[in-house]
Coordinates of C-alpha atoms and ligand atoms in Angstrom, one line a residue:
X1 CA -226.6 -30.8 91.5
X2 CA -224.9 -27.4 91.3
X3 CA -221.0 -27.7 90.6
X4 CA -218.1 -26.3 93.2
X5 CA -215.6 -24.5 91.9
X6 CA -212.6 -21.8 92.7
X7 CA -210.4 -20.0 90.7
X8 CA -207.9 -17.5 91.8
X9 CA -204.9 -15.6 90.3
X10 CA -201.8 -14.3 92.2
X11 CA -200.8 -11.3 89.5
X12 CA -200.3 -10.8 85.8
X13 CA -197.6 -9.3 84.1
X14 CA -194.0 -9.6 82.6
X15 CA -192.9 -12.7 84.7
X16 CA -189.9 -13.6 82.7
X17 CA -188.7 -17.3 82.8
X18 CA -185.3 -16.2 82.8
X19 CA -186.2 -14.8 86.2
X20 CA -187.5 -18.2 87.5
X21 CA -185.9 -20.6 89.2
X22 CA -187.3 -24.1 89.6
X23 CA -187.7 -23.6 93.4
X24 CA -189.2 -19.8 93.0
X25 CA -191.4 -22.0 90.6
X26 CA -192.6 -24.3 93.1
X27 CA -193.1 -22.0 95.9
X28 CA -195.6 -20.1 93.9
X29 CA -197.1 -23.1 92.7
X30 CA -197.8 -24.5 96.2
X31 CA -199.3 -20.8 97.7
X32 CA -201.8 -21.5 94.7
X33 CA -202.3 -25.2 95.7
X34 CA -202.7 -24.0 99.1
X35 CA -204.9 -21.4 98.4
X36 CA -206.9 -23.4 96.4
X37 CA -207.6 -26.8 98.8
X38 CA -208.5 -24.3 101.0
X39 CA -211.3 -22.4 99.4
X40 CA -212.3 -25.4 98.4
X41 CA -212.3 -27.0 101.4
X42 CA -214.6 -25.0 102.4
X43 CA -216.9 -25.0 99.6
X44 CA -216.4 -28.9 100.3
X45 CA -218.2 -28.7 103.5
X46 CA -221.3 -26.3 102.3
X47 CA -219.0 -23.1 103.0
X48 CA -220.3 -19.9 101.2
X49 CA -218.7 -18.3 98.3
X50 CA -217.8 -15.4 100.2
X51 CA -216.2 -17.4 102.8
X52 CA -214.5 -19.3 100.2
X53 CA -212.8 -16.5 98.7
X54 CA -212.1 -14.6 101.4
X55 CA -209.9 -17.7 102.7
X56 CA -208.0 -18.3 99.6
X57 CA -207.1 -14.6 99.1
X58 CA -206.0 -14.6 103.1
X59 CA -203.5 -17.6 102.0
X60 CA -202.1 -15.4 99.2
X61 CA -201.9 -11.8 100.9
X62 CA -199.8 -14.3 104.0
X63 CA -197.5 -15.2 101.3
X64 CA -194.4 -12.7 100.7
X65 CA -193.8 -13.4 97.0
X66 CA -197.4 -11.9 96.0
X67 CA -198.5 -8.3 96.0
X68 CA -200.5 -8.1 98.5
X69 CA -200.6 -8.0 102.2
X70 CA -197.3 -9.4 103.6
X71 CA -195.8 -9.3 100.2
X72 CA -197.3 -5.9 99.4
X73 CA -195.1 -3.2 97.5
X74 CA -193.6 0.2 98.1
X75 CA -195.2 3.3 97.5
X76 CA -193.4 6.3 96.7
X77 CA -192.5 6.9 100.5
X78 CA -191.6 3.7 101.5
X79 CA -195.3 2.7 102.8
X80 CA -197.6 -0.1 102.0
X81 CA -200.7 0.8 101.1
X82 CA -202.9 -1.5 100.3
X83 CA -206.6 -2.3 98.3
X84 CA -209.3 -4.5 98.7
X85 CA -212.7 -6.0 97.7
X86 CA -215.2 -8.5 97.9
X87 CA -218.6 -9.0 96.7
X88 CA -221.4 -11.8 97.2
X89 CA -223.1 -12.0 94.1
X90 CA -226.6 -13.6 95.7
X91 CA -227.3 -10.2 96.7
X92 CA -224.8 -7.8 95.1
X93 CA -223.8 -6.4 98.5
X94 CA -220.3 -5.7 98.7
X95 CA -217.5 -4.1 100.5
X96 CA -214.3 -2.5 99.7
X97 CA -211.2 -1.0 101.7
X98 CA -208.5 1.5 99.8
X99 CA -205.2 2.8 101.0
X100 CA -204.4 1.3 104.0
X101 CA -201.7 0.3 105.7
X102 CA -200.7 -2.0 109.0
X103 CA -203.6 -4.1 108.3
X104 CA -203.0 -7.8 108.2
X105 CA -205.5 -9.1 106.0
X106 CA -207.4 -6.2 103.7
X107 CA -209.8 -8.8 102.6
X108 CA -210.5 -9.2 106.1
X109 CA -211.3 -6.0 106.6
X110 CA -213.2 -5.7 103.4
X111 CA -215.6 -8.6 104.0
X112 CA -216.5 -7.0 107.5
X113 CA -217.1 -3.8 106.0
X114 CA -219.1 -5.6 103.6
X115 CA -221.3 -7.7 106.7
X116 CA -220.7 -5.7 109.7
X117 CA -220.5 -1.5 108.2
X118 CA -223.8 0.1 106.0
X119 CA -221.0 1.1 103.9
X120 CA -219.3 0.0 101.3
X121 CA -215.6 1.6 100.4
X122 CA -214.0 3.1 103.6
X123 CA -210.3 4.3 102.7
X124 CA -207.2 5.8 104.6
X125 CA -207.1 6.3 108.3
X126 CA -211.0 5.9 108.7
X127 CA -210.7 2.5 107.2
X128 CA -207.9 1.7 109.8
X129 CA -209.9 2.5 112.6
X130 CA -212.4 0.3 111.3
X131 CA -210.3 -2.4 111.1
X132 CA -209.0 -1.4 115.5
X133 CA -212.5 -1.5 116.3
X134 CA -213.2 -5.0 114.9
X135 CA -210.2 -6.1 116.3
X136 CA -208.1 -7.1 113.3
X137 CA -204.8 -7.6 113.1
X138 CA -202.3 -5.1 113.0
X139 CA -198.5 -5.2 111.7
X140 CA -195.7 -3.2 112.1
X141 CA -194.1 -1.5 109.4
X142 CA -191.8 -4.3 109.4
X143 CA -193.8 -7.0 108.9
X144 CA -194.3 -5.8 104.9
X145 CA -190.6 -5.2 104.4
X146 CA -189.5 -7.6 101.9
X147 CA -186.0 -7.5 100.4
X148 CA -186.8 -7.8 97.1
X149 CA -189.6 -5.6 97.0
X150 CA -187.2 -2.8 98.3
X151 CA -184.7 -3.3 95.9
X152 CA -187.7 -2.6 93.1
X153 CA -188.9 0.5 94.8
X154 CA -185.4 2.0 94.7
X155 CA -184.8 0.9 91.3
X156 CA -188.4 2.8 90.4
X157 CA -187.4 5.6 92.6
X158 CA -183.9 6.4 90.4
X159 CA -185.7 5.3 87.5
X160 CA -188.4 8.8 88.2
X161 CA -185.7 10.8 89.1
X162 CA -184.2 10.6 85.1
X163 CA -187.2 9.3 83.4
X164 CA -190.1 11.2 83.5
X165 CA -192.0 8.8 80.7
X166 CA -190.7 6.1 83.3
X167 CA -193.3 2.9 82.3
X168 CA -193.6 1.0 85.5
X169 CA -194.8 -2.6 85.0
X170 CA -194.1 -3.6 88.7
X171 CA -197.8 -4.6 89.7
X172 CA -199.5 -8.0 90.9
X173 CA -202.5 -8.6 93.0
X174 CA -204.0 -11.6 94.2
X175 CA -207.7 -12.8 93.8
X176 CA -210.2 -15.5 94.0
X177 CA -213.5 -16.5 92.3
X178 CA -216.4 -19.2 93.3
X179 CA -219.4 -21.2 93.1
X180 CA -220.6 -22.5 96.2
X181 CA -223.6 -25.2 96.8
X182 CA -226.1 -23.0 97.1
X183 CA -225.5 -21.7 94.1
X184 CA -224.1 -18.7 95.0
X185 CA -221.2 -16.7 93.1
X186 CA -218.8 -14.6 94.7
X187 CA -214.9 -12.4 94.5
X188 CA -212.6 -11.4 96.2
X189 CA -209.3 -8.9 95.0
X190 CA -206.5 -7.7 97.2
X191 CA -203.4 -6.0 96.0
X192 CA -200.2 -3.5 97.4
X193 CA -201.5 -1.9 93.7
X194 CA -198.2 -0.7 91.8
X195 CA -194.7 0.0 93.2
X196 CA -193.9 3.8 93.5
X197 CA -197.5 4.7 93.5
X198 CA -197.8 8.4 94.7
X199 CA -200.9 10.9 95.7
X200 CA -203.2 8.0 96.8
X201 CA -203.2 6.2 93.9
X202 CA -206.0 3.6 93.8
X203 CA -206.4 1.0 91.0
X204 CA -209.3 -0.9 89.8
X205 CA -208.8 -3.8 92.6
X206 CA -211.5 -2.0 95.3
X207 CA -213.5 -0.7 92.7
X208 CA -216.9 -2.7 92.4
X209 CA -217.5 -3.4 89.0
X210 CA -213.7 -2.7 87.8
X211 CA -211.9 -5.4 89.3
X212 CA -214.2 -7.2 91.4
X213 CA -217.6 -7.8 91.0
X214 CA -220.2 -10.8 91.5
X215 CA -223.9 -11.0 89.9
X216 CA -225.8 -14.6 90.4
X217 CA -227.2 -13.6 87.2
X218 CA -224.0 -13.9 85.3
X219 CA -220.7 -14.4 86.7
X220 CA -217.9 -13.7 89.4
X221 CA -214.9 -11.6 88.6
X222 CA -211.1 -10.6 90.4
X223 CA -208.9 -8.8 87.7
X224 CA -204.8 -8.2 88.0
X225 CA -203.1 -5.7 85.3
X226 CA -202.8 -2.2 85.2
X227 CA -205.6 -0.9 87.3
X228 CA -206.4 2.4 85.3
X229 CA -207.1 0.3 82.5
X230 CA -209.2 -1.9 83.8
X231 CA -211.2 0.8 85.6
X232 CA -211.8 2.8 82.4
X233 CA -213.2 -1.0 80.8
X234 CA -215.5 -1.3 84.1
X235 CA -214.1 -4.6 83.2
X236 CA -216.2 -7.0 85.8
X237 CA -219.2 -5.1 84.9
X238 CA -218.6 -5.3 81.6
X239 CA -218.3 -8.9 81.3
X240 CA -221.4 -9.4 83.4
X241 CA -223.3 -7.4 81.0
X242 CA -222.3 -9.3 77.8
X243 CA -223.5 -12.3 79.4
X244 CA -226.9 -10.8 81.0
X245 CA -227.9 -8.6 78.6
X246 CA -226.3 -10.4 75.2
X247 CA -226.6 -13.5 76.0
X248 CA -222.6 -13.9 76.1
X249 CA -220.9 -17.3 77.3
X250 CA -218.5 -16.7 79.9
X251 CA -215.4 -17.5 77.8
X252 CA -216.5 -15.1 74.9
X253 CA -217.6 -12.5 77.2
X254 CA -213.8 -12.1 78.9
X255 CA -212.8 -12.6 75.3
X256 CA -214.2 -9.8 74.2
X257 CA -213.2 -7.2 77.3
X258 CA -209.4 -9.2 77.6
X259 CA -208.4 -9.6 74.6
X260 CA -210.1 -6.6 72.6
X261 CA -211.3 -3.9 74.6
X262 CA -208.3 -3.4 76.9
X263 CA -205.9 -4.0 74.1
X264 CA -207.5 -1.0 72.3
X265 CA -206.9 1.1 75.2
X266 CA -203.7 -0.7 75.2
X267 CA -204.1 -2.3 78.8
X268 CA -202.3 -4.9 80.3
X269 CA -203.7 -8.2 82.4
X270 CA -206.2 -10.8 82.9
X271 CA -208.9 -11.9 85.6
X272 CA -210.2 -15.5 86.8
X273 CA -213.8 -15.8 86.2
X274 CA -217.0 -18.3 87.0
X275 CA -220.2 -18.6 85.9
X276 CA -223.0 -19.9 87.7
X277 CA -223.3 -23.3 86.0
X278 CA -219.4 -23.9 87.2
X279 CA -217.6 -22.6 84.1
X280 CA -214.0 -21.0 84.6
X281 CA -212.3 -18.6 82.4
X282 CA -208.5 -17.3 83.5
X283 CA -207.7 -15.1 80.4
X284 CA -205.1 -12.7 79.9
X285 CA -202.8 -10.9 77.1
X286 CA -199.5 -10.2 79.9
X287 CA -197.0 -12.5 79.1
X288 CA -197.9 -14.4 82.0
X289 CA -200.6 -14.4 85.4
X290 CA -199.9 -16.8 88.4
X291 CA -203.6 -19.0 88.6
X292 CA -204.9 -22.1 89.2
X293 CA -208.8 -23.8 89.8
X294 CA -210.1 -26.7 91.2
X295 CA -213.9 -27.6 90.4
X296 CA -215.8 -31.0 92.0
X297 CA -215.2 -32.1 88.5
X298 CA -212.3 -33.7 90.1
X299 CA -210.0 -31.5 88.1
X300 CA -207.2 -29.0 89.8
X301 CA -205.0 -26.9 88.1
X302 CA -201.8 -24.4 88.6
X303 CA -200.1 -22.2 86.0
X304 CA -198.1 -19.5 84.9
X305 CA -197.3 -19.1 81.7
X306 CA -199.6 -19.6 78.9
X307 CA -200.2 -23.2 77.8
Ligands
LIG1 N1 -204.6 -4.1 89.3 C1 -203.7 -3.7 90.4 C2 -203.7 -2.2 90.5 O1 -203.6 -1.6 89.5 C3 -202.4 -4.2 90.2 C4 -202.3 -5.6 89.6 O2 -203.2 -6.3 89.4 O3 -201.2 -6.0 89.2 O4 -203.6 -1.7 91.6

């Protein structure tokens, strides 16, 4: 019998402890619990992968305190722009979405660009008009305003005006990873991409093969770090191809590109991962990454910091 199993990750980075509160704790911990039963769920009842990541990441991009969606951040004028991608790895197709903005769910919009468009990256306005003419939701500017994400942008905003090597760490994303009963491997990525951003700034979230890819022949991948990075590592690719073509086990395959590769380039982040025989890998070299899995191993878990 082929194993279930989800992982997904709501954003790497510097998440400081002395920044957490016990109840800031548990609120993330129960959007990933949430996401979690209900990709699951659905792989439960002979879902597909697709669907299954598509409806965990919808649960995280509803949730304010993750970059994406609702939660998404500020770009350099006061806009939420946001990225997207999914892929189904039984028959590589894909679909992506980049720089948008209004749109309630980007995966959304990504999966139908994926199923219902012979494309597969639509960005900007054309993108949005895709998303009116399947009748998606829409939002209001205000729908995306979050308190705490406007504080940041105007922090990043002085921060430009007297720093000009000005390092901003302020990312997240949120993704999702699975095996389904038929077999089938899929991901799904969706992030606001990096507070401040300017000039159309796109990270590796959209990008197939940088921070979201799916190949039945090897493995499913959603990344979260600094997008640049992770798009000059081709990291999903990448790791598909140690395992295809070397012979690579999942774990030392994300080893490799995680902990080696992007360090050289000195990149910053991790990824949840799954093969097809139901392994998981959530690595990362950030001081922390919001993730959790559950498997029909009977075993679910949520973390944040490393073990
Ligand atoms: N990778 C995303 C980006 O660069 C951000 C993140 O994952 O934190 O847009």
């Amino acid at each position: 019998m082929i194993p279930l199993g989800i992982a997904i990750h709501g954003g790497a980075g510097t998440i400081l402890r002395s920044h957490m509160t016990p109840e800031l704790q548990a609120q993330y911990e129960n959007a990933l619990k949430e996401a979690l039963n209900k990709g699951y769920s659905l792989l439960g009842q002979g879902g597909t992968a697709v669907d299954a990541v598509a409806a965990a990441v919808m649960v995280l991009e509803d949730f304010p305190l993750f970059n994406a969606g609702k939660g998404s951040v500020f770009n350099h004028i006061g806009k939420h722009e946001m990225d997207a991608a999914i892929m189904d790895g039984s028959d590589l197709s894909a679909g992506a979405v980049a720089g948008i903005c209004g749109v309630r769910n980007p995966i959304a919009l990504a999966k139908l660009v994926m199923q219902r468009s012979e494309h597969v990256m639509l960005f900007g306005k054309g993108a949005e008009d895709f998303a009116l003419q399947q009748k998606l939701p829409v939002e209001e500017e205000t729908y995306f305003f979050n308190e705490q994400r406007f504080q940041q942008w105007q922090e990043a905003l002085a921060e430009d005006r007297v720093s000009l090597d000005h390092n901003d760490k302020k990312f997240g994303t949120v993704g999702a990873v699975a095996l389904d009963a038929s077999g089938n491997l899929a991901a799904a990525t969706s992030t606001g991409g990096m507070t401040n951003k300017k000039f159309g700034r796109v990270g590796d979230s959209p990008i197939i093969g940088a921070g979201t890819y799916a190949s039945n022949t090897s493995c499913a991948v959603s990344c979260t770090g600094h997008g640049e990075l992770f798009i000059r590592t081709v990291m999903g690719h990448d790791i598909s191809c140690l395992m295809e073509y070397k012979g690579l086990s999942l774990h030392e395959a994300c080893d490799v590109l995680v902990h080696d590769k992007l360090v050289k380039i000195g990149g910053e982040g991790g990824l949840v991962a799954i093969d097809r025989h139901g392994n998981i890998a959530m690595p990362f070299n950030s001081e922390g990454m919001y993730r959790g899995f559950k498997n029909s191993d009977g075993k679910m878990q949520v973390a944040i910091y490393k073990e």
